C-alpha positions as a printed NumPy array, in Angstrom:
array([[  0.092,  -0.239,   0.07 ],
       [  1.922,   2.932,  -1.227],
       [ -1.242,   5.601,  -0.874],
       [ -1.969,   5.52 ,   2.908],
       [ -2.636,   9.399,   3.276],
       [ -4.924,  12.132,   1.727],
       [ -1.864,  14.254,   2.297],
       [ -0.66 ,  15.71 ,  -1.124],
       [  2.891,  15.019,  -0.24 ],
       [  2.539,  11.683,   0.537],
       [ -0.102,  10.9  ,  -2.442],
       [  2.48 ,  12.051,  -4.732],
       [  5.092,   9.993,  -3.252],
       [  3.008,   7.024,  -3.18 ],
       [  1.886,   7.41 ,  -6.76 ],
       [  5.425,   7.711,  -7.915],
       [  6.243,   4.576,  -6.437],
       [  3.402,   2.557,  -7.998],
       [  4.767,   4.425, -11.152],
       [  8.077,   3.079, -10.615],
       [  7.207,  -0.465,  -9.71 ],
       [  4.938,  -0.913, -12.679],
       [  7.871,   0.624, -15.145],
       [ 10.31 ,  -1.891, -13.709],
       [  7.755,  -4.714, -13.796],
       [  7.047,  -3.754, -17.533],
       [ 10.542,  -4.073, -18.414],
       [ 10.791,  -7.794, -17.544],
       [  7.779,  -8.739, -19.849],
       [  8.539,  -9.866, -23.288],
       [  6.359,  -8.535, -26.186],
       [  3.046, -10.32 , -25.785],
       [  3.295, -11.414, -22.558],
       [  0.885, -11.262, -19.664],
       [  1.241,  -8.256, -17.509],
       [ -0.877,  -8.199, -14.314],
       [ -0.528,  -5.488, -11.505],
       [ -2.495,  -4.393,  -8.547],
       [ -3.297,  -1.856,  -5.89 ],
       [ -4.435,  -2.198,  -2.384],
       [ -4.774,   1.534,  -1.649],
       [ -8.122,   2.54 ,  -1.225],
       [ -7.2  ,   6.275,  -1.806],
       [ -6.595,   5.541,  -5.42 ],
       [ -9.508,   5.155,  -7.36 ],
       [ -9.423,   2.308, -10.239],
       [ -9.463,   5.268, -12.67 ],
       [ -6.625,   6.986, -11.435],
       [ -4.527,   3.935, -11.162],
       [ -5.601,   2.442, -14.814],
       [ -4.405,   6.009, -15.84 ],
       [ -1.155,   5.993, -14.035],
       [ -0.407,   2.534, -15.39 ],
       [ -1.091,   3.351, -18.896],
       [  0.749,   6.538, -18.737],
       [  3.927,   4.736, -17.087],
       [  3.6  ,   2.172, -20.365],
       [  3.097,   5.083, -23.037],
       [  6.128,   7.191, -21.313],
       [  8.584,   4.043, -21.369],
       [  7.651,   3.301, -25.219],
       [  5.351,   0.072, -23.958],
       [  1.882,  -0.672, -25.639],
       [ -0.183,  -1.942, -22.902],
       [ -3.624,  -3.797, -23.831],
       [ -5.899,  -3.883, -20.827],
       [ -8.322,  -6.832, -21.407],
       [ -9.894,  -7.145, -17.887],
       [-10.328,  -5.026, -14.608],
       [-10.957,  -6.814, -11.748],
       [-11.205,  -6.636,  -7.569],
       [-11.527,  -8.59 ,  -4.826],
       [-13.878, -11.946,  -4.822],
       [-17.568, -12.127,  -3.99 ],
       [-16.552, -13.241,  -0.321],
       [-15.016,  -9.711,   0.219],
       [-18.037,  -7.233,  -0.121],
       [-17.892,  -3.459,  -0.267],
       [-20.306,  -1.139,   1.769],
       [-21.946,   1.181,  -0.908],
       [-21.34 ,   4.344,   1.379],
       [-17.897,   3.639,   2.056],
       [-16.016,   3.964,  -1.611],
       [-12.706,   3.597,   0.126],
       [-13.409,   0.341,   0.635],
       [-12.92 ,  -0.797,  -2.88 ],
       [ -9.233,  -1.17 ,  -2.44 ],
       [ -8.227,  -3.71 ,  -4.424],
       [ -7.794,  -2.933,  -7.912],
       [ -6.304,  -5.625, -10.477],
       [ -5.359,  -4.96 , -14.172],
       [ -4.695,  -7.617, -16.741],
       [ -3.241,  -6.868, -19.669],
       [ -0.75 ,  -7.725, -22.256],
       [  2.499,  -5.753, -23.596],
       [  2.121,  -5.298, -27.173]])
C-alpha cells in the first residue's frame, strides 16, 4: 500500500512508487507477455490507477492492451457508502 494518506505530498510520493514499480515490471515482460498489476490503496481510485499504469507504459514506449479489470472476490463485499473500501484493483493486460 503506497498511498495511505490524503496528504498531497504523501499521495504524490505513493503514486510515484506505483509508477516506478510498474515501469520496472513492464521491462521484464516480453512483447506478447501477460502483465498483471494490482493496488490495494483505497485512496487511489480504479480510474486513477489505470491512468497511472497506462501513462507509465506510454512514457517508456510500451504498448499496453488492458483486457480485464477485476477486484476482490464475492467473499469480500464493499459497503455502498464507503468508496475507499473498493481498495483492491487488478489490471490484466498484455504488453504489445
